[in-house]
mmCIF file with all atom_site columns, C-alpha atoms and ligand atoms in Angstrom:
data_model
loop_
_atom_site.group_PDB
_atom_site.id
_atom_site.type_symbol
_atom_site.label_atom_id
_atom_site.label_alt_id
_atom_site.label_comp_id
_atom_site.label_asym_id
_atom_site.label_entity_id
_atom_site.label_seq_id
_atom_site.pdbx_PDB_ins_code
_atom_site.Cartn_x
_atom_site.Cartn_y
_atom_site.Cartn_z
_atom_site.occupancy
_atom_site.B_iso_or_equiv
_atom_site.pdbx_formal_charge
_atom_site.auth_seq_id
_atom_site.auth_comp_id
_atom_site.auth_asym_id
_atom_site.auth_atom_id
_atom_site.pdbx_PDB_model_num
ATOM   1   C  CA  . MET B 1 1   ? 104.780 141.678 107.696 1.00 0.00 ? 262 MET B CA  1
ATOM   2   C  CA  . GLN B 1 2   ? 105.112 138.345 106.026 1.00 0.00 ? 263 GLN B CA  1
ATOM   3   C  CA  . ASN B 1 3   ? 103.439 137.214 103.090 1.00 0.00 ? 264 ASN B CA  1
ATOM   4   C  CA  . VAL B 1 4   ? 102.004 133.826 102.252 1.00 0.00 ? 265 VAL B CA  1
ATOM   5   C  CA  . ALA B 1 5   ? 104.066 131.899 99.731  1.00 0.00 ? 266 ALA B CA  1
ATOM   6   C  CA  . ALA B 1 6   ? 102.364 128.929 99.198  1.00 0.00 ? 267 ALA B CA  1
ATOM   7   C  CA  . VAL B 1 7   ? 99.168  126.847 100.657 1.00 0.00 ? 268 VAL B CA  1
ATOM   8   C  CA  . LEU B 1 8   ? 99.478  123.114 101.512 1.00 0.00 ? 269 LEU B CA  1
ATOM   9   C  CA  . PHE B 1 9   ? 96.493  121.011 102.095 1.00 0.00 ? 270 PHE B CA  1
ATOM   10  C  CA  . ASP B 1 10  ? 95.802  117.640 104.207 1.00 0.00 ? 271 ASP B CA  1
ATOM   11  C  CA  . LEU B 1 11  ? 93.451  115.710 101.644 1.00 0.00 ? 272 LEU B CA  1
ATOM   12  C  CA  . ASP B 1 12  ? 90.820  113.227 104.254 1.00 0.00 ? 273 ASP B CA  1
ATOM   13  C  CA  . GLY B 1 13  ? 89.055  115.299 106.095 1.00 0.00 ? 274 GLY B CA  1
ATOM   14  C  CA  . THR B 1 14  ? 90.203  118.523 104.787 1.00 0.00 ? 275 THR B CA  1
ATOM   15  C  CA  . LEU B 1 15  ? 89.415  118.776 101.279 1.00 0.00 ? 276 LEU B CA  1
ATOM   16  C  CA  . VAL B 1 16  ? 87.490  115.152 100.438 1.00 0.00 ? 277 VAL B CA  1
ATOM   17  C  CA  . ASP B 1 17  ? 85.135  113.885 103.088 1.00 0.00 ? 278 ASP B CA  1
ATOM   18  C  CA  . SER B 1 18  ? 86.364  110.305 102.535 1.00 0.00 ? 279 SER B CA  1
ATOM   19  C  CA  . ALA B 1 19  ? 85.285  108.508 105.460 1.00 0.00 ? 280 ALA B CA  1
ATOM   20  C  CA  . PRO B 1 20  ? 82.080  106.510 103.954 1.00 0.00 ? 281 PRO B CA  1
ATOM   21  C  CA  . ASP B 1 21  ? 84.552  105.101 101.285 1.00 0.00 ? 282 ASP B CA  1
ATOM   22  C  CA  . LEU B 1 22  ? 87.547  104.254 103.680 1.00 0.00 ? 283 LEU B CA  1
ATOM   23  C  CA  . THR B 1 23  ? 84.679  102.864 106.396 1.00 0.00 ? 284 THR B CA  1
ATOM   24  C  CA  . THR B 1 24  ? 83.154  100.553 103.479 1.00 0.00 ? 285 THR B CA  1
ATOM   25  C  CA  . ALA B 1 25  ? 86.789  99.565  102.541 1.00 0.00 ? 286 ALA B CA  1
ATOM   26  C  CA  . VAL B 1 26  ? 87.532  98.658  106.159 1.00 0.00 ? 287 VAL B CA  1
ATOM   27  C  CA  . ASN B 1 27  ? 84.713  96.770  106.468 1.00 0.00 ? 288 ASN B CA  1
ATOM   28  C  CA  . ARG B 1 28  ? 84.975  94.804  103.723 1.00 0.00 ? 289 ARG B CA  1
ATOM   29  C  CA  . MET B 1 29  ? 88.231  93.547  105.042 1.00 0.00 ? 290 MET B CA  1
ATOM   30  C  CA  . LEU B 1 30  ? 87.107  93.061  108.420 1.00 0.00 ? 291 LEU B CA  1
ATOM   31  C  CA  . ALA B 1 31  ? 84.605  90.725  106.458 1.00 0.00 ? 292 ALA B CA  1
ATOM   32  C  CA  . ASP B 1 32  ? 87.047  88.669  104.907 1.00 0.00 ? 293 ASP B CA  1
ATOM   33  C  CA  . ARG B 1 33  ? 88.448  88.004  108.091 1.00 0.00 ? 294 ARG B CA  1
ATOM   34  C  CA  . GLN B 1 34  ? 85.368  86.868  109.733 1.00 0.00 ? 295 GLN B CA  1
ATOM   35  C  CA  . ARG B 1 35  ? 84.977  89.854  112.204 1.00 0.00 ? 296 ARG B CA  1
ATOM   36  C  CA  . SER B 1 36  ? 81.941  92.357  112.760 1.00 0.00 ? 297 SER B CA  1
ATOM   37  C  CA  . PRO B 1 37  ? 81.720  95.464  110.971 1.00 0.00 ? 298 PRO B CA  1
ATOM   38  C  CA  . MET B 1 38  ? 82.634  98.983  112.538 1.00 0.00 ? 299 MET B CA  1
ATOM   39  C  CA  . PRO B 1 39  ? 80.383  101.888 112.461 1.00 0.00 ? 300 PRO B CA  1
ATOM   40  C  CA  . GLU B 1 40  ? 81.744  104.792 110.702 1.00 0.00 ? 301 GLU B CA  1
ATOM   41  C  CA  . ALA B 1 41  ? 81.569  106.904 113.732 1.00 0.00 ? 302 ALA B CA  1
ATOM   42  C  CA  . ARG B 1 42  ? 84.219  105.123 115.213 1.00 0.00 ? 303 ARG B CA  1
ATOM   43  C  CA  . VAL B 1 43  ? 86.086  104.959 111.507 1.00 0.00 ? 304 VAL B CA  1
ATOM   44  C  CA  . ARG B 1 44  ? 86.584  108.158 111.456 1.00 0.00 ? 305 ARG B CA  1
ATOM   45  C  CA  . GLU B 1 45  ? 88.430  108.489 114.974 1.00 0.00 ? 306 GLU B CA  1
ATOM   46  C  CA  . TRP B 1 46  ? 91.145  106.042 113.387 1.00 0.00 ? 307 TRP B CA  1
ATOM   47  C  CA  . ILE B 1 47  ? 92.020  108.147 110.383 1.00 0.00 ? 308 ILE B CA  1
ATOM   48  C  CA  . GLY B 1 48  ? 94.687  110.340 109.809 1.00 0.00 ? 309 GLY B CA  1
ATOM   49  C  CA  . ASN B 1 49  ? 97.731  108.307 110.236 1.00 0.00 ? 310 ASN B CA  1
ATOM   50  C  CA  . GLY B 1 50  ? 97.864  106.564 106.901 1.00 0.00 ? 311 GLY B CA  1
ATOM   51  C  CA  . ALA B 1 51  ? 96.350  103.657 105.677 1.00 0.00 ? 312 ALA B CA  1
ATOM   52  C  CA  . ARG B 1 52  ? 98.236  100.787 107.721 1.00 0.00 ? 313 ARG B CA  1
ATOM   53  C  CA  . LYS B 1 53  ? 97.528  102.828 111.126 1.00 0.00 ? 314 LYS B CA  1
ATOM   54  C  CA  . LEU B 1 54  ? 93.889  102.768 110.006 1.00 0.00 ? 315 LEU B CA  1
ATOM   55  C  CA  . VAL B 1 55  ? 93.713  99.170  109.294 1.00 0.00 ? 316 VAL B CA  1
ATOM   56  C  CA  . ALA B 1 56  ? 96.097  98.254  112.465 1.00 0.00 ? 317 ALA B CA  1
ATOM   57  C  CA  . ARG B 1 57  ? 93.506  100.319 114.650 1.00 0.00 ? 318 ARG B CA  1
ATOM   58  C  CA  . ALA B 1 58  ? 90.672  98.651  112.898 1.00 0.00 ? 319 ALA B CA  1
ATOM   59  C  CA  . LEU B 1 59  ? 91.979  95.215  113.916 1.00 0.00 ? 320 LEU B CA  1
ATOM   60  C  CA  . ALA B 1 60  ? 91.999  96.669  117.331 1.00 0.00 ? 321 ALA B CA  1
ATOM   61  C  CA  . GLY B 1 61  ? 89.055  98.022  117.674 1.00 0.00 ? 322 GLY B CA  1
ATOM   62  C  CA  . GLN B 1 62  ? 90.756  100.840 119.080 1.00 0.00 ? 323 GLN B CA  1
ATOM   63  C  CA  . ARG B 1 63  ? 92.430  104.322 118.056 1.00 0.00 ? 324 ARG B CA  1
ATOM   64  C  CA  . HIS B 1 64  ? 95.288  103.718 120.821 1.00 0.00 ? 325 HIS B CA  1
ATOM   65  C  CA  . ILE B 1 65  ? 97.854  100.662 120.211 1.00 0.00 ? 326 ILE B CA  1
ATOM   66  C  CA  . ALA B 1 66  ? 100.708 99.777  122.260 1.00 0.00 ? 327 ALA B CA  1
ATOM   67  C  CA  . SER B 1 67  ? 101.702 97.539  119.027 1.00 0.00 ? 328 SER B CA  1
ATOM   68  C  CA  . GLU B 1 68  ? 100.789 96.452  115.680 1.00 0.00 ? 329 GLU B CA  1
ATOM   69  C  CA  . PRO B 1 69  ? 98.225  93.416  115.679 1.00 0.00 ? 330 PRO B CA  1
ATOM   70  C  CA  . ALA B 1 70  ? 100.202 90.649  113.902 1.00 0.00 ? 331 ALA B CA  1
ATOM   71  C  CA  . GLU B 1 71  ? 97.815  90.206  111.212 1.00 0.00 ? 332 GLU B CA  1
ATOM   72  C  CA  . THR B 1 72  ? 98.380  94.318  109.881 1.00 0.00 ? 333 THR B CA  1
ATOM   73  C  CA  . GLU B 1 73  ? 100.277 92.969  106.679 1.00 0.00 ? 334 GLU B CA  1
ATOM   74  C  CA  . ASP B 1 74  ? 97.742  90.348  105.374 1.00 0.00 ? 335 ASP B CA  1
ATOM   75  C  CA  . ALA B 1 75  ? 94.741  92.627  106.308 1.00 0.00 ? 336 ALA B CA  1
ATOM   76  C  CA  . LEU B 1 76  ? 96.222  95.759  104.743 1.00 0.00 ? 337 LEU B CA  1
ATOM   77  C  CA  . ALA B 1 77  ? 96.479  93.923  101.260 1.00 0.00 ? 338 ALA B CA  1
ATOM   78  C  CA  . GLN B 1 78  ? 92.827  93.190  101.935 1.00 0.00 ? 339 GLN B CA  1
ATOM   79  C  CA  . PHE B 1 79  ? 91.934  96.779  102.677 1.00 0.00 ? 340 PHE B CA  1
ATOM   80  C  CA  . PHE B 1 80  ? 93.919  97.915  99.970  1.00 0.00 ? 341 PHE B CA  1
ATOM   81  C  CA  . VAL B 1 81  ? 92.129  95.519  97.246  1.00 0.00 ? 342 VAL B CA  1
ATOM   82  C  CA  . HIS B 1 82  ? 88.662  96.829  98.716  1.00 0.00 ? 343 HIS B CA  1
ATOM   83  C  CA  . TYR B 1 83  ? 89.424  100.377 98.671  1.00 0.00 ? 344 TYR B CA  1
ATOM   84  C  CA  . THR B 1 84  ? 90.650  100.265 95.141  1.00 0.00 ? 345 THR B CA  1
ATOM   85  C  CA  . ASP B 1 85  ? 87.004  99.533  94.512  1.00 0.00 ? 346 ASP B CA  1
ATOM   86  C  CA  . CYS B 1 86  ? 85.303  101.759 96.426  1.00 0.00 ? 347 CYS B CA  1
ATOM   87  C  CA  . LEU B 1 87  ? 87.417  104.713 96.121  1.00 0.00 ? 348 LEU B CA  1
ATOM   88  C  CA  . VAL B 1 88  ? 84.947  107.446 94.943  1.00 0.00 ? 349 VAL B CA  1
ATOM   89  C  CA  . ASP B 1 89  ? 81.649  105.502 95.340  1.00 0.00 ? 350 ASP B CA  1
ATOM   90  C  CA  . LYS B 1 90  ? 80.635  108.205 98.086  1.00 0.00 ? 351 LYS B CA  1
ATOM   91  C  CA  . SER B 1 91  ? 83.644  110.752 98.601  1.00 0.00 ? 352 SER B CA  1
ATOM   92  C  CA  . VAL B 1 92  ? 82.729  114.444 98.194  1.00 0.00 ? 353 VAL B CA  1
ATOM   93  C  CA  . LEU B 1 93  ? 84.362  117.841 98.460  1.00 0.00 ? 354 LEU B CA  1
ATOM   94  C  CA  . TYR B 1 94  ? 83.515  119.722 101.532 1.00 0.00 ? 355 TYR B CA  1
ATOM   95  C  CA  . PRO B 1 95  ? 81.371  122.586 101.119 1.00 0.00 ? 356 PRO B CA  1
ATOM   96  C  CA  . GLY B 1 96  ? 83.680  125.632 99.377  1.00 0.00 ? 357 GLY B CA  1
ATOM   97  C  CA  . VAL B 1 97  ? 86.701  123.501 98.623  1.00 0.00 ? 358 VAL B CA  1
ATOM   98  C  CA  . ARG B 1 98  ? 86.365  124.395 94.777  1.00 0.00 ? 359 ARG B CA  1
ATOM   99  C  CA  . ALA B 1 99  ? 85.162  127.638 95.137  1.00 0.00 ? 360 ALA B CA  1
ATOM   100 C  CA  . GLY B 1 100 ? 88.220  128.621 97.490  1.00 0.00 ? 361 GLY B CA  1
ATOM   101 C  CA  . LEU B 1 101 ? 91.326  126.520 95.679  1.00 0.00 ? 362 LEU B CA  1
ATOM   102 C  CA  . GLU B 1 102 ? 90.181  128.544 92.417  1.00 0.00 ? 363 GLU B CA  1
ATOM   103 C  CA  . ARG B 1 103 ? 90.527  131.853 94.105  1.00 0.00 ? 364 ARG B CA  1
ATOM   104 C  CA  . LEU B 1 104 ? 93.744  130.974 95.969  1.00 0.00 ? 365 LEU B CA  1
ATOM   105 C  CA  . LYS B 1 105 ? 95.083  130.027 92.649  1.00 0.00 ? 366 LYS B CA  1
ATOM   106 C  CA  . ALA B 1 106 ? 93.706  133.448 90.939  1.00 0.00 ? 367 ALA B CA  1
ATOM   107 C  CA  . LEU B 1 107 ? 96.071  135.428 93.815  1.00 0.00 ? 368 LEU B CA  1
ATOM   108 C  CA  . GLY B 1 108 ? 98.910  133.515 92.331  1.00 0.00 ? 369 GLY B CA  1
ATOM   109 C  CA  . LEU B 1 109 ? 99.742  131.080 95.418  1.00 0.00 ? 370 LEU B CA  1
ATOM   110 C  CA  . PRO B 1 110 ? 101.277 127.876 94.548  1.00 0.00 ? 371 PRO B CA  1
ATOM   111 C  CA  . LEU B 1 111 ? 99.199  124.928 95.992  1.00 0.00 ? 372 LEU B CA  1
ATOM   112 C  CA  . GLY B 1 112 ? 100.129 121.811 97.430  1.00 0.00 ? 373 GLY B CA  1
ATOM   113 C  CA  . VAL B 1 113 ? 98.720  118.620 98.835  1.00 0.00 ? 374 VAL B CA  1
ATOM   114 C  CA  . VAL B 1 114 ? 100.514 117.045 102.047 1.00 0.00 ? 375 VAL B CA  1
ATOM   115 C  CA  . THR B 1 115 ? 98.618  113.581 103.014 1.00 0.00 ? 376 THR B CA  1
ATOM   116 C  CA  . ASN B 1 116 ? 99.406  110.704 104.916 1.00 0.00 ? 377 ASN B CA  1
ATOM   117 C  CA  . LYS B 1 117 ? 97.155  108.797 102.727 1.00 0.00 ? 378 LYS B CA  1
ATOM   118 C  CA  . PRO B 1 118 ? 98.817  105.925 100.346 1.00 0.00 ? 379 PRO B CA  1
ATOM   119 C  CA  . GLY B 1 119 ? 100.150 107.986 96.545  1.00 0.00 ? 380 GLY B CA  1
ATOM   120 C  CA  . ARG B 1 120 ? 98.220  104.735 94.436  1.00 0.00 ? 381 ARG B CA  1
ATOM   121 C  CA  . PHE B 1 121 ? 94.929  106.224 96.307  1.00 0.00 ? 382 PHE B CA  1
ATOM   122 C  CA  . THR B 1 122 ? 96.226  110.138 96.304  1.00 0.00 ? 383 THR B CA  1
ATOM   123 C  CA  . ASP B 1 123 ? 96.406  110.464 92.662  1.00 0.00 ? 384 ASP B CA  1
ATOM   124 C  CA  . PRO B 1 124 ? 92.980  108.566 91.540  1.00 0.00 ? 385 PRO B CA  1
ATOM   125 C  CA  . LEU B 1 125 ? 91.524  110.288 94.378  1.00 0.00 ? 386 LEU B CA  1
ATOM   126 C  CA  . LEU B 1 126 ? 92.340  113.755 93.276  1.00 0.00 ? 387 LEU B CA  1
ATOM   127 C  CA  . LYS B 1 127 ? 91.358  112.959 89.667  1.00 0.00 ? 388 LYS B CA  1
ATOM   128 C  CA  . ALA B 1 128 ? 88.277  111.411 90.376  1.00 0.00 ? 389 ALA B CA  1
ATOM   129 C  CA  . MET B 1 129 ? 87.562  114.826 92.328  1.00 0.00 ? 390 MET B CA  1
ATOM   130 C  CA  . ASP B 1 130 ? 88.287  116.840 89.790  1.00 0.00 ? 391 ASP B CA  1
ATOM   131 C  CA  . LEU B 1 131 ? 91.444  118.623 91.811  1.00 0.00 ? 392 LEU B CA  1
ATOM   132 C  CA  . ALA B 1 132 ? 94.567  117.351 90.144  1.00 0.00 ? 393 ALA B CA  1
ATOM   133 C  CA  . GLU B 1 133 ? 95.113  120.270 87.954  1.00 0.00 ? 394 GLU B CA  1
ATOM   134 C  CA  . PHE B 1 134 ? 95.331  122.867 91.366  1.00 0.00 ? 395 PHE B CA  1
ATOM   135 C  CA  . PHE B 1 135 ? 98.171  120.916 92.704  1.00 0.00 ? 396 PHE B CA  1
ATOM   136 C  CA  . PRO B 1 136 ? 101.767 120.980 91.295  1.00 0.00 ? 397 PRO B CA  1
ATOM   137 C  CA  . VAL B 1 137 ? 103.176 119.110 94.363  1.00 0.00 ? 398 VAL B CA  1
ATOM   138 C  CA  . VAL B 1 138 ? 101.250 116.315 95.719  1.00 0.00 ? 399 VAL B CA  1
ATOM   139 C  CA  . VAL B 1 139 ? 103.196 114.353 98.832  1.00 0.00 ? 400 VAL B CA  1
ATOM   140 C  CA  . SER B 1 140 ? 101.729 111.288 99.583  1.00 0.00 ? 401 SER B CA  1
ATOM   141 C  CA  . GLY B 1 141 ? 101.704 108.828 102.741 1.00 0.00 ? 402 GLY B CA  1
ATOM   142 C  CA  . ASP B 1 142 ? 104.547 106.619 100.845 1.00 0.00 ? 403 ASP B CA  1
ATOM   143 C  CA  . THR B 1 143 ? 106.225 109.436 99.196  1.00 0.00 ? 404 THR B CA  1
ATOM   144 C  CA  . LEU B 1 144 ? 109.021 109.313 101.905 1.00 0.00 ? 405 LEU B CA  1
ATOM   145 C  CA  . THR B 1 145 ? 109.685 107.014 104.554 1.00 0.00 ? 406 THR B CA  1
ATOM   146 C  CA  . VAL B 1 146 ? 108.165 109.030 107.143 1.00 0.00 ? 407 VAL B CA  1
ATOM   147 C  CA  . ARG B 1 147 ? 105.010 110.578 107.454 1.00 0.00 ? 408 ARG B CA  1
ATOM   148 C  CA  . LYS B 1 148 ? 103.095 113.374 109.441 1.00 0.00 ? 409 LYS B CA  1
ATOM   149 C  CA  . PRO B 1 149 ? 103.766 114.213 112.362 1.00 0.00 ? 410 PRO B CA  1
ATOM   150 C  CA  . ASP B 1 150 ? 107.244 114.232 110.935 1.00 0.00 ? 411 ASP B CA  1
ATOM   151 C  CA  . PRO B 1 151 ? 107.646 117.609 109.121 1.00 0.00 ? 412 PRO B CA  1
ATOM   152 C  CA  . ALA B 1 152 ? 109.530 115.749 106.132 1.00 0.00 ? 413 ALA B CA  1
ATOM   153 C  CA  . PRO B 1 153 ? 106.543 115.815 104.438 1.00 0.00 ? 414 PRO B CA  1
ATOM   154 C  CA  . LEU B 1 154 ? 105.723 119.454 104.776 1.00 0.00 ? 415 LEU B CA  1
ATOM   155 C  CA  . LEU B 1 155 ? 109.507 120.490 104.505 1.00 0.00 ? 416 LEU B CA  1
ATOM   156 C  CA  . HIS B 1 156 ? 109.298 118.530 100.680 1.00 0.00 ? 417 HIS B CA  1
ATOM   157 C  CA  . ALA B 1 157 ? 106.463 119.956 99.325  1.00 0.00 ? 418 ALA B CA  1
ATOM   158 C  CA  . ALA B 1 158 ? 108.146 123.375 100.395 1.00 0.00 ? 419 ALA B CA  1
ATOM   159 C  CA  . SER B 1 159 ? 111.081 122.493 98.936  1.00 0.00 ? 420 SER B CA  1
ATOM   160 C  CA  . ALA B 1 160 ? 109.438 121.294 95.839  1.00 0.00 ? 421 ALA B CA  1
ATOM   161 C  CA  . LEU B 1 161 ? 107.545 124.468 95.292  1.00 0.00 ? 422 LEU B CA  1
ATOM   162 C  CA  . ASN B 1 162 ? 110.833 126.492 95.873  1.00 0.00 ? 423 ASN B CA  1
ATOM   163 C  CA  . VAL B 1 163 ? 109.151 128.750 99.039  1.00 0.00 ? 424 VAL B CA  1
ATOM   164 C  CA  . PRO B 1 164 ? 110.160 129.086 102.382 1.00 0.00 ? 425 PRO B CA  1
ATOM   165 C  CA  . ILE B 1 165 ? 108.229 126.796 104.807 1.00 0.00 ? 426 ILE B CA  1
ATOM   166 C  CA  . GLU B 1 166 ? 108.039 129.685 107.421 1.00 0.00 ? 427 GLU B CA  1
ATOM   167 C  CA  . HIS B 1 167 ? 105.774 131.450 104.874 1.00 0.00 ? 428 HIS B CA  1
ATOM   168 C  CA  . CYS B 1 168 ? 103.999 128.583 104.058 1.00 0.00 ? 429 CYS B CA  1
ATOM   169 C  CA  . VAL B 1 169 ? 100.032 127.712 105.230 1.00 0.00 ? 430 VAL B CA  1
ATOM   170 C  CA  . TYR B 1 170 ? 99.105  124.359 106.102 1.00 0.00 ? 431 TYR B CA  1
ATOM   171 C  CA  . VAL B 1 171 ? 95.387  123.396 106.087 1.00 0.00 ? 432 VAL B CA  1
ATOM   172 C  CA  . GLY B 1 172 ? 94.443  120.404 108.261 1.00 0.00 ? 433 GLY B CA  1
ATOM   173 C  CA  . ASP B 1 173 ? 92.183  118.575 110.654 1.00 0.00 ? 434 ASP B CA  1
ATOM   174 C  CA  . SER B 1 174 ? 93.877  116.376 112.930 1.00 0.00 ? 435 SER B CA  1
ATOM   175 C  CA  . LEU B 1 175 ? 96.458  115.950 115.271 1.00 0.00 ? 436 LEU B CA  1
ATOM   176 C  CA  . ALA B 1 176 ? 99.101  114.809 112.800 1.00 0.00 ? 437 ALA B CA  1
ATOM   177 C  CA  . ASP B 1 177 ? 98.760  117.957 110.807 1.00 0.00 ? 438 ASP B CA  1
ATOM   178 C  CA  . ARG B 1 178 ? 99.029  119.727 114.020 1.00 0.00 ? 439 ARG B CA  1
ATOM   179 C  CA  . GLY B 1 179 ? 102.093 118.027 114.608 1.00 0.00 ? 440 GLY B CA  1
ATOM   180 C  CA  . ALA B 1 180 ? 103.624 118.158 111.511 1.00 0.00 ? 441 ALA B CA  1
ATOM   181 C  CA  . ALA B 1 181 ? 103.234 122.300 111.044 1.00 0.00 ? 442 ALA B CA  1
ATOM   182 C  CA  . ASP B 1 182 ? 104.763 122.727 114.663 1.00 0.00 ? 443 ASP B CA  1
ATOM   183 C  CA  . ALA B 1 183 ? 107.943 120.527 113.390 1.00 0.00 ? 444 ALA B CA  1
ATOM   184 C  CA  . ALA B 1 184 ? 108.369 122.399 110.183 1.00 0.00 ? 445 ALA B CA  1
ATOM   185 C  CA  . GLY B 1 185 ? 107.456 125.645 111.185 1.00 0.00 ? 446 GLY B CA  1
ATOM   186 C  CA  . ALA B 1 186 ? 104.399 126.353 108.682 1.00 0.00 ? 447 ALA B CA  1
ATOM   187 C  CA  . LEU B 1 187 ? 101.527 128.327 109.990 1.00 0.00 ? 448 LEU B CA  1
ATOM   188 C  CA  . LEU B 1 188 ? 98.347  126.211 110.974 1.00 0.00 ? 449 LEU B CA  1
ATOM   189 C  CA  . VAL B 1 189 ? 95.242  126.522 109.830 1.00 0.00 ? 450 VAL B CA  1
ATOM   190 C  CA  . ARG B 1 190 ? 92.445  123.834 111.137 1.00 0.00 ? 451 ARG B CA  1
ATOM   191 C  CA  . VAL B 1 191 ? 89.374  123.365 109.862 1.00 0.00 ? 452 VAL B CA  1
ATOM   192 C  CA  . PRO B 1 192 ? 86.405  122.637 111.875 1.00 0.00 ? 453 PRO B CA  1
ATOM   193 C  CA  . TYR B 1 193 ? 85.270  120.036 110.405 1.00 0.00 ? 454 TYR B CA  1
ATOM   194 C  CA  . GLY B 1 194 ? 87.229  116.316 109.205 1.00 0.00 ? 455 GLY B CA  1
ATOM   195 C  CA  . TYR B 1 195 ? 88.627  113.546 111.574 1.00 0.00 ? 456 TYR B CA  1
ATOM   196 C  CA  . PRO B 1 196 ? 90.613  115.465 114.288 1.00 0.00 ? 457 PRO B CA  1
ATOM   197 C  CA  . GLY B 1 197 ? 91.242  112.249 116.649 1.00 0.00 ? 458 GLY B CA  1
ATOM   198 C  CA  . GLU B 1 198 ? 90.851  113.487 119.113 1.00 0.00 ? 459 GLU B CA  1
ATOM   199 C  CA  . GLU B 1 199 ? 89.005  116.520 120.784 1.00 0.00 ? 460 GLU B CA  1
ATOM   200 C  CA  . SER B 1 200 ? 91.441  117.723 122.549 1.00 0.00 ? 461 SER B CA  1
ATOM   201 C  CA  . ALA B 1 201 ? 93.978  117.508 119.637 1.00 0.00 ? 462 ALA B CA  1
ATOM   202 C  CA  . PHE B 1 202 ? 93.839  121.245 119.069 1.00 0.00 ? 463 PHE B CA  1
ATOM   203 C  CA  . ALA B 1 203 ? 93.637  122.264 122.538 1.00 0.00 ? 464 ALA B CA  1
ATOM   204 C  CA  . GLY B 1 204 ? 95.577  125.331 123.888 1.00 0.00 ? 465 GLY B CA  1
ATOM   205 C  CA  . HIS B 1 205 ? 97.155  125.605 120.196 1.00 0.00 ? 466 HIS B CA  1
ATOM   206 C  CA  . PRO B 1 206 ? 97.410  128.784 119.065 1.00 0.00 ? 467 PRO B CA  1
ATOM   207 C  CA  . GLN B 1 207 ? 96.109  127.663 115.584 1.00 0.00 ? 468 GLN B CA  1
ATOM   208 C  CA  . ARG B 1 208 ? 93.978  129.813 113.340 1.00 0.00 ? 469 ARG B CA  1
ATOM   209 C  CA  . LEU B 1 209 ? 90.441  127.978 112.584 1.00 0.00 ? 470 LEU B CA  1
ATOM   210 C  CA  . THR B 1 210 ? 88.903  128.474 109.130 1.00 0.00 ? 471 THR B CA  1
ATOM   211 C  CA  . MET B 1 211 ? 85.008  127.326 108.569 1.00 0.00 ? 472 MET B CA  1
ATOM   212 C  CA  . ARG B 1 212 ? 85.706  126.606 104.967 1.00 0.00 ? 473 ARG B CA  1
ATOM   213 C  CA  . VAL B 1 213 ? 88.483  126.636 102.283 1.00 0.00 ? 474 VAL B CA  1
ATOM   214 C  CA  . ASP B 1 214 ? 86.236  129.671 100.396 1.00 0.00 ? 475 ASP B CA  1
ATOM   215 C  CA  . GLU B 1 215 ? 86.654  131.746 103.660 1.00 0.00 ? 476 GLU B CA  1
ATOM   216 C  CA  . LEU B 1 216 ? 90.708  131.021 104.002 1.00 0.00 ? 477 LEU B CA  1
ATOM   217 C  CA  . ALA B 1 217 ? 91.158  132.692 100.435 1.00 0.00 ? 478 ALA B CA  1
ATOM   218 C  CA  . GLU B 1 218 ? 89.196  135.333 101.671 1.00 0.00 ? 479 GLU B CA  1
ATOM   219 C  CA  . GLN B 1 219 ? 91.720  136.083 104.819 1.00 0.00 ? 480 GLN B CA  1
ATOM   220 C  CA  . ILE B 1 220 ? 94.487  134.755 103.107 1.00 0.00 ? 481 ILE B CA  1
ATOM   221 C  CA  . ASN B 1 221 ? 96.532  137.780 102.888 1.00 0.00 ? 482 ASN B CA  1
ATOM   222 C  CA  . GLY B 1 222 ? 96.159  139.126 106.631 1.00 0.00 ? 483 GLY B CA  1
ATOM   223 C  CA  . ILE B 1 223 ? 96.604  136.075 107.914 1.00 0.00 ? 484 ILE B CA  1
ATOM   224 C  CA  . PHE B 1 224 ? 100.274 136.042 108.783 1.00 0.00 ? 485 PHE B CA  1
ATOM   225 C  CA  . ALA B 1 225 ? 99.346  139.412 110.824 1.00 0.00 ? 486 ALA B CA  1
ATOM   226 C  CA  . ALA B 1 226 ? 95.940  137.942 112.331 1.00 0.00 ? 487 ALA B CA  1
HETATM 227 O  O1  . PGA U 2 .   ? 95.686  108.002 105.287 1.00 0.00 ? 150 PGA U O1  1
HETATM 228 C  C1  . PGA U 2 .   ? 95.294  108.927 106.509 1.00 0.00 ? 150 PGA U C1  1
HETATM 229 O  O2  . PGA U 2 .   ? 94.755  108.323 107.356 1.00 0.00 ? 150 PGA U O2  1
HETATM 230 C  C2  . PGA U 2 .   ? 94.564  109.961 106.316 1.00 0.00 ? 150 PGA U C2  1
HETATM 231 O  O3  . PGA U 2 .   ? 95.137  111.457 105.194 1.00 0.00 ? 150 PGA U O3  1
HETATM 232 P  P1  . PGA U 2 .   ? 95.028  112.968 105.603 1.00 0.00 ? 150 PGA U P1  1
HETATM 233 O  O4  . PGA U 2 .   ? 96.667  113.250 105.726 1.00 0.00 ? 150 PGA U O4  1
HETATM 234 O  O5  . PGA U 2 .   ? 95.118  113.074 103.978 1.00 0.00 ? 150 PGA U O5  1
HETATM 235 O  O6  . PGA U 2 .   ? 94.442  113.412 106.652 1.00 0.00 ? 150 PGA U O6  1
HETATM 236 MG MG1 . MG  U 3 .   ? 93.084  114.795 107.503 1.00 0.00 ? 151 MG  U MG1 1
#
């Protein structure tokens, strides 16, 4: 039986419920552009593929877009200004996150974050949530030239931690996480909350489901055997 060598985490929708602040920033950007605000429930469906995709989807008013609206670049600059202002107004850790990370750390497991969020937000958010100390490796949406579901960010994190990717557990909430874990060869553990993007995102996938990060910490030693 193989042992877990490291645990990698998605950020938005897995460790931090950031949707309320992302919604505020999206709606301030839309207001700048004389457009109507979007309800948080809609914005939740658009999170998971990075800030640029979020902004493009908000401009289009839908998740599936064939091509990016022409104004995306300008709107993204406005979104960056607003999200910087409201980054940690309402964002909170999901229940069990801190206790779970503490337990995993106590087991001696190296931990990392692999997120599609741009680095200019990832680092201050982790600091503000008092999580930075847990993660010697953080790969953001703009650390490399590609993002999840491309496997490269997960492979990069595993290599930075000096562990084989097949011995890594990746904990995530979305379709992009599923794609990245499968393509990289990491074991996907899914949380049932967060922003899956589409309800069918995990249909038919043999992922492990953990209700909370502190439960995962209890199960981690047997996870490859389960
Ligand atoms: O920026 C996003 O779209 C979401 O980031 P995540 O990869 O941490 O879920
Ligand atoms: Mg996520």
